[in-house]
Amino acid sequence: MNQNQADQSIHNSKKNQKNYEKGSLESFASYELSEPVLKALALLNYKSPTPIQKRVIPVIKKGRDLVAVSHTGSGKTAAFAIPICDQIRWEENLPQALVLEPARELACQVGEEIYHIGRNKALKVPVLYGGFSFDKQDFTLRQKTHIVTGTPGRVLEHLKMGTLKAEKLEYVVIDEADLMFSMGFIDEVKEILSYVPDHAVKLLFSATMEDSLKPLMKEYMKKPEFILMESKTVTADTIKQSIYEVSGEEKFDLLLELLIKEKPASAMIFCGTKEMVNVLCRKLGKEQVPTGILHGDIDQEERMKTIAAFRDGRIRYLIATDVAARGFDVENLTHVINYDFPGSKEAYVHRVGRTGRNKNTGMAISFVTADEQSMRKQTENYIGMEIPVAKRANREITDEERKAFFEHLKVKEVKKKKADVFRGEITTIMIGGGRKSKLRAGDILGTLCSIDGVTGEDIGAIEIRDSATYVEIRNNKAKKIQTALSTMTLKGKVRKARIL
Ligand code: AMP
């Protein structure tokens, strides 16, 4: 495809958007998706497709290459995950889809979403990223694998070592493509694509359409369909934005005042540097306000723990640098506070896009100092609106307000995890013994299916680790299987089985 054709397709795509939205299909059932996928969507409470899903699902089902530009929080992960999970053949042992993400956290988050959508089909969705044992990933890849999600560096390492096999790939998703390029992953992405069979469908998703993406589209994609989701403003209409014009010295007191008076249920507080994140965490700590922190110097495991604690509501306030801004998906995040105004207009959109997601409303409050006014103007031009200025209340915090705030901090609103919706439908059993005792998925499946009243239909994904194996059980058969395992042998031994 040449440049003019690409530009023409983008133009046509803009014209078509309205027609699509008017005449589009309203329920997931209209896409002729398989029963297990429809059931997972119902459990996840995805009642109807979002605008991007309405446009993307039919294109992927047709097997066309695709370039989709869509703002964050629009449901774009599910837009590709739904048709891909639908099309995956469970029987095939080698990966059929590869999803590339620019950061580890994103890879985990997207992998999790795909896993939930494919869960009723027992799809295996390993996530590959650096900083984690290559050998353990290798071991996982030797088991049945349906969809691999990962960051370019580690995915490429596995491809080069032959531990990740590309020959059965039917789909490759390049997600957050603009970020992938700005972070310098272009050469790795190209090299990965050179391993992918020609006929595989290539899907590229990006928050913005940039010229840097065009050569890649030209070289690797076949007549891609273009989908451009334009919102009236770059930031979602569900986000109430405001600015406080402040001096550097005023910021901390203002933040504390806002937290106490507004009592946000949950907030991400963004700083320009990791040093500032650390300083702010210490200062809030001195005021007895607990926070979590996220920045590039914090090791992977700690970052994952913090993200998990923030997601399920054990941490209310998370202070972060931009590392955490892109794509980070937290249910019902009520507030984003830009303690330092972002260094680019795009970063503003990504940061505030953490709230007001998926039809929820959210508040985005930004502090702007005199030095940051020019970036504020650039940002306002970019988002197509002036951000309303808020005035600091001219009164002290009352004792009642302070008391109410600390009471509010004590209440832990532990949020329901996505996985919880499958509880009752799918139960996991942990069996003592795994890789070290040479247990294999085939042995386990065979043994479980030999139990009276248990069939292959009742067994979901089987994950073998070093000394334990996790088996998903459907149709309320977990107790029956646990009881049966207490008297029968598996690879020559009676193994402990625990229902999780
Ligand atoms: P994303 O843009 O992929 O980051 O998705 C934003 C959020 O919307 C995620 O929490 C998804 O789980 C959720 N979501 C995606 N599709 C739907 C849908 N059709 N209905 C309700 N929620 C959805």
Coordinates of C-alpha atoms and ligand atoms in Angstrom, one line a residue:
M1 CA 0.0 0.0 0.0
N2 CA 1.4 3.4 -0.9
Q3 CA 1.2 6.6 1.1
N4 CA -1.8 8.1 -0.8
Q5 CA -3.8 5.0 -0.4
A6 CA -3.1 5.0 3.3
D7 CA -4.1 8.7 3.6
Q8 CA -7.3 8.1 1.5
S9 CA -8.2 5.1 3.7
I10 CA -7.9 7.2 6.8
H11 CA -10.1 9.9 5.3
N12 CA -12.8 7.3 4.4
S13 CA -12.6 5.9 7.8
K14 CA -13.4 9.2 9.4
K15 CA -16.4 9.6 7.0
N16 CA -17.7 6.1 7.9
Q17 CA -17.5 6.4 11.6
K18 CA -20.9 8.0 12.1
N19 CA -22.7 5.4 9.8
Y20 CA -21.1 2.6 11.7
E21 CA -22.2 3.9 15.0
K22 CA -25.8 4.5 13.9
G23 CA -26.3 1.2 12.1
S24 CA -24.1 -0.9 14.2
L25 CA -24.9 -4.2 15.9
E26 CA -26.0 -3.8 19.5
S27 CA -25.3 -7.0 21.3
F28 CA -22.3 -9.4 21.3
A29 CA -24.5 -12.2 20.2
S30 CA -25.0 -10.6 16.8
Y31 CA -21.3 -11.3 16.0
E32 CA -21.8 -15.0 16.0
L33 CA -19.3 -15.5 18.7
S34 CA -18.9 -19.0 20.3
E35 CA -20.9 -19.8 23.4
P36 CA -17.9 -19.9 25.8
V37 CA -16.8 -16.4 24.8
L38 CA -20.3 -15.0 25.0
K39 CA -20.6 -16.6 28.5
A40 CA -17.4 -15.0 29.6
L41 CA -18.6 -11.6 28.4
A42 CA -21.8 -12.0 30.3
L43 CA -19.9 -12.9 33.5
L44 CA -17.6 -9.9 33.0
N45 CA -20.8 -7.9 32.7
Y46 CA -19.9 -6.6 29.2
K47 CA -23.5 -6.1 28.2
S48 CA -23.0 -4.5 24.8
P49 CA -20.0 -3.7 22.6
T50 CA -18.3 -0.3 23.0
P51 CA -18.0 1.8 19.8
I52 CA -14.5 0.6 19.0
Q53 CA -15.6 -3.0 19.5
K54 CA -18.5 -2.5 17.2
R55 CA -16.1 -1.6 14.4
V56 CA -13.1 -3.8 15.2
I57 CA -14.7 -7.2 15.9
P58 CA -16.3 -7.6 12.4
V59 CA -13.0 -6.6 10.7
I60 CA -11.0 -9.2 12.7
K61 CA -13.6 -11.8 12.1
K62 CA -13.2 -11.2 8.3
G63 CA -9.5 -11.8 8.7
R64 CA -8.4 -8.4 7.5
D65 CA -5.3 -6.5 8.6
L66 CA -6.3 -3.5 10.7
V67 CA -5.0 -0.1 11.9
A68 CA -7.1 1.3 14.7
V69 CA -6.7 4.7 16.4
S70 CA -8.6 5.0 19.6
H71 CA -8.4 6.8 22.8
T72 CA -7.4 4.9 26.0
G73 CA -10.2 3.4 28.1
S74 CA -12.4 2.7 25.1
G75 CA -12.4 -1.1 25.4
K76 CA -9.8 -1.7 22.8
T77 CA -8.2 -4.7 24.5
A78 CA -11.4 -6.6 24.4
A79 CA -12.0 -5.3 20.8
F80 CA -9.2 -7.6 19.6
A81 CA -9.3 -10.1 22.4
I82 CA -12.9 -11.1 21.8
P83 CA -12.6 -12.1 18.1
I84 CA -9.2 -13.6 18.6
C85 CA -10.3 -15.8 21.6
D86 CA -13.3 -16.7 19.5
Q87 CA -11.2 -17.9 16.6
I88 CA -8.5 -19.8 18.6
R89 CA -8.6 -23.6 18.1
W90 CA -8.1 -25.2 21.6
E91 CA -6.6 -28.4 20.2
E92 CA -3.6 -26.6 18.6
N93 CA -0.5 -26.8 20.9
L94 CA 1.5 -23.9 19.4
P95 CA 0.7 -20.2 19.9
Q96 CA -1.9 -18.9 17.5
A97 CA -1.8 -15.2 18.5
L98 CA 1.0 -12.9 19.7
V99 CA 0.2 -9.5 21.4
L100 CA 3.1 -7.0 21.8
E101 CA 2.9 -4.4 24.5
P102 CA 5.5 -1.6 25.2
A103 CA 5.7 -2.2 29.0
R104 CA 5.6 -5.2 31.4
E105 CA 2.7 -3.9 33.4
L106 CA 0.7 -3.4 30.3
A107 CA 1.6 -6.9 29.1
C108 CA 0.3 -8.3 32.4
Q109 CA -2.9 -6.3 32.3
V110 CA -3.7 -7.1 28.7
G111 CA -2.8 -10.8 29.2
E112 CA -5.2 -10.9 32.2
E113 CA -8.0 -9.4 30.1
I114 CA -7.4 -11.9 27.3
Y115 CA -7.3 -14.7 29.9
H116 CA -10.7 -13.7 31.3
I117 CA -12.3 -13.5 27.9
G118 CA -10.8 -16.9 26.9
R119 CA -11.3 -18.5 30.3
N120 CA -14.4 -20.5 29.4
K121 CA -12.5 -22.0 26.5
A122 CA -9.6 -22.9 28.8
L123 CA -7.2 -20.8 26.7
K124 CA -3.6 -20.6 27.9
V125 CA -2.3 -17.1 27.8
P126 CA 1.3 -16.8 29.1
V127 CA 2.9 -13.4 29.5
L128 CA 6.6 -12.9 28.6
Y129 CA 8.6 -10.0 29.9
G130 CA 12.2 -9.3 30.9
G131 CA 13.4 -9.4 34.5
F132 CA 11.8 -12.8 35.0
S133 CA 13.3 -16.2 34.6
F134 CA 13.7 -17.1 31.0
D135 CA 13.8 -20.8 31.8
K136 CA 10.5 -20.7 33.6
Q137 CA 9.0 -18.9 30.6
D138 CA 10.5 -21.6 28.4
F139 CA 8.9 -24.3 30.5
T140 CA 5.5 -22.6 30.3
L141 CA 5.9 -22.3 26.5
R142 CA 6.6 -26.0 26.2
Q143 CA 3.0 -26.6 27.5
K144 CA 0.0 -25.9 25.3
T145 CA 0.0 -22.2 24.6
H146 CA -2.8 -20.3 22.7
I147 CA -2.1 -16.6 23.0
V148 CA 1.2 -15.1 24.0
T149 CA 1.4 -11.5 25.3
G150 CA 4.7 -9.9 25.9
T151 CA 7.2 -7.0 25.6
P152 CA 9.2 -6.9 22.4
G153 CA 12.7 -7.5 23.9
R154 CA 11.8 -10.8 25.7
V155 CA 9.5 -12.0 22.9
L156 CA 12.3 -11.6 20.5
E157 CA 14.8 -13.4 22.8
H158 CA 12.4 -16.4 22.8
L159 CA 11.9 -16.3 19.1
K160 CA 15.7 -16.3 18.5
M161 CA 16.2 -19.2 21.0
G162 CA 13.4 -21.2 19.4
T163 CA 11.6 -21.4 22.7
L164 CA 8.7 -19.4 21.2
K165 CA 7.4 -21.0 18.0
A166 CA 5.9 -18.6 15.4
E167 CA 4.9 -21.0 12.7
K168 CA 1.2 -21.4 13.8
L169 CA 0.7 -17.7 14.5
E170 CA -2.6 -16.5 12.9
Y171 CA -2.7 -13.1 14.6
V172 CA -0.2 -10.5 15.7
V173 CA -1.3 -7.4 17.6
I174 CA 1.0 -4.4 17.9
D175 CA -0.7 -2.5 20.8
E176 CA 0.0 1.0 21.9
A177 CA 2.0 1.4 18.7
D178 CA 2.8 5.1 19.1
L179 CA 4.3 4.4 22.5
M180 CA 6.1 1.4 21.2
F181 CA 7.8 3.7 18.7
S182 CA 8.6 6.6 21.0
M183 CA 10.2 4.1 23.4
G184 CA 12.5 2.9 20.5
F185 CA 11.1 -0.6 20.1
I186 CA 10.7 -0.2 16.3
D187 CA 13.6 -2.4 15.3
E188 CA 12.6 -5.2 17.7
V189 CA 9.0 -5.1 16.5
K190 CA 10.2 -5.4 12.8
E191 CA 12.5 -8.3 13.7
I192 CA 9.6 -10.1 15.4
L193 CA 7.4 -9.6 12.4
S194 CA 10.1 -11.2 10.2
Y195 CA 9.4 -14.5 12.2
V196 CA 5.7 -14.3 11.7
P197 CA 4.1 -16.3 8.8
D198 CA 3.0 -14.0 5.9
H199 CA -0.6 -15.0 6.1
A200 CA -1.0 -14.0 9.7
V201 CA -3.4 -11.1 10.3
K202 CA -1.6 -8.0 11.6
L203 CA -3.5 -5.6 13.9
L204 CA -2.0 -2.3 14.9
F205 CA -3.6 -0.2 17.7
S206 CA -2.4 3.3 18.6
A207 CA -3.6 6.2 20.7
T208 CA -2.5 8.6 17.9
M209 CA -1.9 8.3 14.2
E210 CA 1.7 9.2 13.6
D211 CA 3.8 9.3 10.4
S212 CA 6.4 7.1 12.1
L213 CA 3.9 4.2 11.9
K214 CA 3.4 4.4 8.2
P215 CA 6.6 2.7 6.9
L216 CA 5.8 -0.3 9.2
M217 CA 2.2 -0.5 7.9
K218 CA 3.5 -0.3 4.3
E219 CA 6.1 -3.0 4.8
Y220 CA 4.2 -5.5 6.8
M221 CA 0.5 -5.0 6.4
K222 CA -1.8 -6.0 3.5
K223 CA -4.4 -3.4 2.6
P224 CA -5.3 -2.8 6.2
E225 CA -8.7 -1.5 7.1
F226 CA -8.4 1.9 9.0
I227 CA -10.6 2.7 12.0
L228 CA -10.3 6.1 13.5
M229 CA -12.3 6.6 16.6
E230 CA -12.5 10.3 17.1
S231 CA -14.1 11.7 20.3
K232 CA -15.2 15.4 20.2
T233 CA -12.5 16.1 22.7
V234 CA -9.3 14.1 23.1
T235 CA -10.1 13.6 26.7
A236 CA -13.2 11.6 27.5
D237 CA -16.4 13.7 28.2
T238 CA -16.8 11.7 31.5
I239 CA -13.7 13.5 33.0
K240 CA -14.3 16.7 35.0
Q241 CA -11.1 18.6 34.5
S242 CA -9.8 21.6 36.6
I243 CA -6.6 23.6 37.1
Y244 CA -5.2 25.3 40.2
E245 CA -2.7 28.0 39.5
V246 CA -0.1 27.7 42.3
S247 CA 3.5 28.4 43.3
G248 CA 5.8 25.5 43.9
E249 CA 5.7 26.1 47.7
E250 CA 1.9 26.0 47.8
K251 CA 1.5 22.6 46.2
F252 CA 1.8 20.3 49.2
D253 CA -0.6 22.2 51.4
L254 CA -3.1 22.4 48.5
L255 CA -2.8 18.7 47.9
L256 CA -3.4 17.8 51.5
E257 CA -6.4 20.2 51.6
L258 CA -7.9 18.6 48.5
L259 CA -7.5 15.1 49.8
I260 CA -9.0 16.0 53.2
K261 CA -11.9 18.0 51.8
E262 CA -12.7 15.9 48.8
K263 CA -11.9 12.5 50.4
P264 CA -11.2 10.8 47.0
A265 CA -12.2 7.1 47.1
S266 CA -9.0 6.5 45.1
A267 CA -6.5 8.7 43.4
M268 CA -3.4 8.6 41.2
I269 CA -1.1 11.5 42.0
F270 CA 1.4 12.2 39.2
C271 CA 4.8 13.7 39.7
G272 CA 7.4 14.7 37.1
T273 CA 10.3 12.8 38.6
K274 CA 11.0 9.7 40.8
E275 CA 12.6 11.9 43.4
M276 CA 9.5 14.0 43.7
V277 CA 7.4 10.8 44.0
N278 CA 9.6 9.7 46.9
V279 CA 9.5 13.1 48.6
L280 CA 5.8 13.4 48.3
C281 CA 5.3 9.9 49.7
R282 CA 7.4 10.8 52.7
K283 CA 5.6 14.1 53.3
L284 CA 2.2 12.5 53.1
G285 CA 3.4 9.7 55.4
K286 CA 4.4 12.4 58.0
E287 CA 0.7 13.6 57.8
Q288 CA -0.4 10.0 58.4
V289 CA -1.7 9.6 54.9
P290 CA -0.6 6.2 53.5
T291 CA 0.3 6.0 49.8
G292 CA 1.8 3.5 47.4
I293 CA 4.5 4.6 44.9
L294 CA 5.3 3.6 41.4
H295 CA 8.4 4.6 39.3
G296 CA 11.2 3.2 37.2
D297 CA 13.6 2.6 40.1
I298 CA 11.2 0.3 42.0
D299 CA 11.8 -3.4 41.2
Q300 CA 9.3 -5.4 39.1
E301 CA 8.0 -7.5 41.9
E302 CA 7.4 -4.5 44.2
R303 CA 5.6 -2.7 41.4
M304 CA 3.3 -5.6 40.7
K305 CA 2.5 -5.8 44.4
T306 CA 1.7 -2.1 44.6
I307 CA -0.5 -2.3 41.4
A308 CA -2.4 -5.3 42.8
A309 CA -2.9 -3.5 46.2
F310 CA -4.1 -0.3 44.4
R311 CA -6.4 -2.3 42.1
D312 CA -8.2 -4.1 44.9
G313 CA -8.5 -1.0 47.1
R314 CA -5.9 -1.8 49.8
I315 CA -4.0 1.3 48.7
R316 CA -6.2 4.4 48.1
Y317 CA -3.6 6.8 46.9
L318 CA -0.9 6.0 44.4
I319 CA 1.9 8.4 43.6
A320 CA 3.5 7.8 40.3
T321 CA 5.6 9.0 37.4
D322 CA 4.4 8.7 33.8
V323 CA 5.7 5.1 33.7
A324 CA 2.4 4.1 35.3
A325 CA 0.2 6.4 33.2
R326 CA -0.3 4.6 29.9
G327 CA -3.0 2.0 29.6
F328 CA -3.1 1.4 33.4
D329 CA -6.6 0.2 34.0
V330 CA -8.1 0.5 37.5
E331 CA -11.8 0.0 38.0
N332 CA -13.5 3.2 39.3
L333 CA -10.4 5.4 39.8
T334 CA -12.2 8.6 41.0
H335 CA -9.3 11.1 40.9
V336 CA -6.2 11.9 38.9
I337 CA -4.1 14.7 40.4
N338 CA -1.3 16.2 38.4
Y339 CA 0.9 17.4 41.3
D340 CA 3.5 18.4 38.6
F341 CA 1.9 19.4 35.3
P342 CA 2.8 16.8 32.6
G343 CA 5.8 17.4 30.4
S344 CA 3.8 16.9 27.2
K345 CA 0.3 17.3 25.9
E346 CA 0.1 13.5 25.2
A347 CA 1.1 12.7 28.7
Y348 CA -1.7 14.9 30.0
V349 CA -4.2 12.9 28.0
H350 CA -2.8 9.6 29.1
R351 CA -2.7 10.6 32.8
V352 CA -6.2 12.0 33.0
G353 CA -7.4 9.0 30.9
R354 CA -6.8 6.7 33.9
T355 CA -10.1 8.1 35.3
G356 CA -13.6 8.5 33.7
R357 CA -13.1 5.1 32.0
N358 CA -15.8 2.9 30.8
K359 CA -18.7 5.3 31.4
N360 CA -17.7 6.1 35.0
T361 CA -17.1 9.7 35.9
G362 CA -13.8 11.0 37.2
M363 CA -12.0 14.2 38.3
A364 CA -8.7 15.4 36.9
I365 CA -7.1 18.1 38.9
S366 CA -3.9 19.8 37.7
F367 CA -1.5 22.1 39.6
V368 CA 0.1 24.6 37.2
T369 CA 3.0 26.8 38.2
A370 CA 4.1 29.9 36.2
D371 CA 6.8 27.9 34.5
E372 CA 4.2 25.3 33.3
Q373 CA 1.8 27.8 31.7
S374 CA 3.1 27.3 28.2
M375 CA 2.7 23.5 28.4
R376 CA -0.8 24.1 29.8
K377 CA -1.7 26.3 26.7
Q378 CA -0.3 23.6 24.3
T379 CA -2.3 21.0 26.1
E380 CA -5.5 23.0 25.9
N381 CA -5.0 23.5 22.2
Y382 CA -4.5 19.8 21.8
I383 CA -7.5 18.7 23.8
G384 CA -9.6 21.4 22.2
M385 CA -10.9 23.1 25.3
E386 CA -9.8 25.5 28.1
I387 CA -9.4 23.6 31.3
P388 CA -11.6 25.5 33.9
V389 CA -9.6 27.2 36.7
A390 CA -10.6 26.3 40.2
K391 CA -9.9 28.7 43.2
R392 CA -8.5 27.5 46.5
A393 CA -11.1 27.8 49.2
N394 CA -10.3 30.7 51.5
R395 CA -10.7 28.9 54.8
E396 CA -8.9 26.5 57.0
I397 CA -9.6 22.8 57.2
T398 CA -12.0 22.2 60.1
D399 CA -11.5 19.5 62.8
E400 CA -14.6 17.7 61.6
E401 CA -13.2 17.5 58.0
R402 CA -9.9 16.2 59.3
K403 CA -11.7 13.6 61.5
A404 CA -14.0 12.5 58.6
F405 CA -11.0 12.1 56.3
F406 CA -9.0 9.9 58.7
E407 CA -12.2 7.8 59.3
H408 CA -12.6 7.5 55.6
L409 CA -8.9 6.3 55.3
K410 CA -9.6 3.5 57.7
V411 CA -12.4 2.1 55.6
K412 CA -11.0 -0.4 53.2
E413 CA -13.3 -0.8 50.2
V414 CA -11.9 -4.0 48.9
K415 CA -12.9 -4.1 45.3
K416 CA -14.2 -7.2 43.5
K417 CA -11.5 -8.7 41.3
K418 CA -12.4 -9.5 37.7
A419 CA -11.5 -13.2 38.4
D420 CA -14.2 -13.2 41.1
V421 CA -16.9 -13.2 38.6
F422 CA -15.9 -16.6 37.4
R423 CA -16.1 -18.0 41.0
G424 CA -18.8 -20.7 41.1
E425 CA -18.4 -21.2 37.4
I426 CA -14.8 -22.2 37.5
T427 CA -12.9 -23.5 40.6
T428 CA -9.1 -24.0 40.7
I429 CA -7.6 -27.1 42.4
M430 CA -4.0 -27.2 43.4
I431 CA -2.4 -30.6 43.1
G432 CA 0.9 -31.4 44.9
G433 CA 3.5 -32.2 42.4
G434 CA 4.5 -30.6 39.1
R435 CA 7.4 -30.2 36.8
K436 CA 9.9 -31.7 39.2
S437 CA 7.8 -34.9 39.6
K438 CA 7.5 -35.0 35.8
L439 CA 3.7 -34.5 35.8
R440 CA 2.4 -33.7 32.4
A441 CA -0.9 -32.2 31.3
G442 CA -1.9 -35.4 29.5
D443 CA -1.4 -37.6 32.7
I444 CA -3.5 -35.2 34.7
L445 CA -6.3 -35.0 32.2
G446 CA -6.3 -38.7 31.8
T447 CA -6.5 -39.4 35.6
L448 CA -9.2 -36.8 36.2
C449 CA -11.3 -38.1 33.3
S450 CA -11.1 -41.6 34.7
I451 CA -13.0 -40.4 37.8
D452 CA -16.6 -41.6 37.6
G453 CA -18.8 -38.7 36.3
V454 CA -16.0 -36.4 35.2
T455 CA -15.3 -35.7 31.5
G456 CA -13.0 -33.5 29.5
E457 CA -15.8 -30.8 29.5
D458 CA -15.2 -30.4 33.3
I459 CA -11.5 -29.7 33.0
G460 CA -10.2 -26.3 32.1
A461 CA -6.7 -24.9 31.8
I462 CA -3.9 -26.9 33.4
E463 CA -0.8 -25.0 34.6
I464 CA 2.2 -27.0 35.7
R465 CA 4.7 -25.2 37.9
D466 CA 7.8 -26.6 39.6
S467 CA 6.2 -28.4 42.6
A468 CA 2.5 -27.8 42.1
T469 CA -0.1 -28.0 39.4
Y470 CA -3.2 -25.8 39.0
V471 CA -6.2 -27.2 37.3
E472 CA -9.4 -25.3 36.5
I473 CA -12.5 -27.3 37.2
R474 CA -16.0 -26.5 35.8
N475 CA -19.5 -27.6 36.5
N476 CA -19.2 -27.8 40.3
K477 CA -17.1 -31.0 40.1
A478 CA -14.2 -29.7 42.2
K479 CA -15.2 -31.4 45.5
K480 CA -15.9 -34.7 43.7
I481 CA -12.4 -34.5 42.1
Q482 CA -10.7 -33.6 45.3
T483 CA -12.3 -36.6 47.1
A484 CA -11.4 -39.0 44.3
L485 CA -7.8 -37.8 44.3
S486 CA -7.4 -38.6 48.0
T487 CA -7.5 -42.4 47.1
M488 CA -6.1 -42.6 43.6
T489 CA -2.6 -42.2 42.3
L490 CA -1.2 -39.8 39.8
K491 CA 2.1 -40.7 38.3
G492 CA 2.5 -43.4 40.9
K493 CA 1.7 -41.4 44.0
V494 CA -1.4 -40.2 45.9
R495 CA -1.2 -36.4 45.6
K496 CA -2.7 -33.8 47.9
A497 CA -5.4 -31.7 46.2
R498 CA -6.6 -28.4 47.6
I499 CA -9.5 -26.3 46.4
L500 CA -8.4 -22.7 46.1
Ligands
AMP1 P1 -9.3 -0.7 27.6 O1 -9.6 0.5 26.7 O2 -9.0 -1.9 26.8 O3 -8.2 -0.4 28.5 O4 -10.6 -1.0 28.4 C1 -11.1 -0.2 29.4 C2 -12.0 -0.9 30.4 O5 -13.3 -1.3 29.8 C3 -11.5 -2.3 30.9 O6 -11.6 -2.3 32.3 C4 -12.4 -3.3 30.3 O7 -12.5 -4.5 31.1 C5 -13.7 -2.6 30.2 N1 -14.5 -3.0 29.0 C6 -14.1 -3.4 27.8 N2 -15.1 -3.7 27.0 C7 -16.3 -3.5 27.7 C8 -17.7 -3.7 27.4 N3 -18.1 -4.0 26.2 N4 -18.5 -3.4 28.4 C9 -18.1 -3.0 29.6 N5 -16.8 -2.9 30.0 C10 -15.9 -3.1 29.0

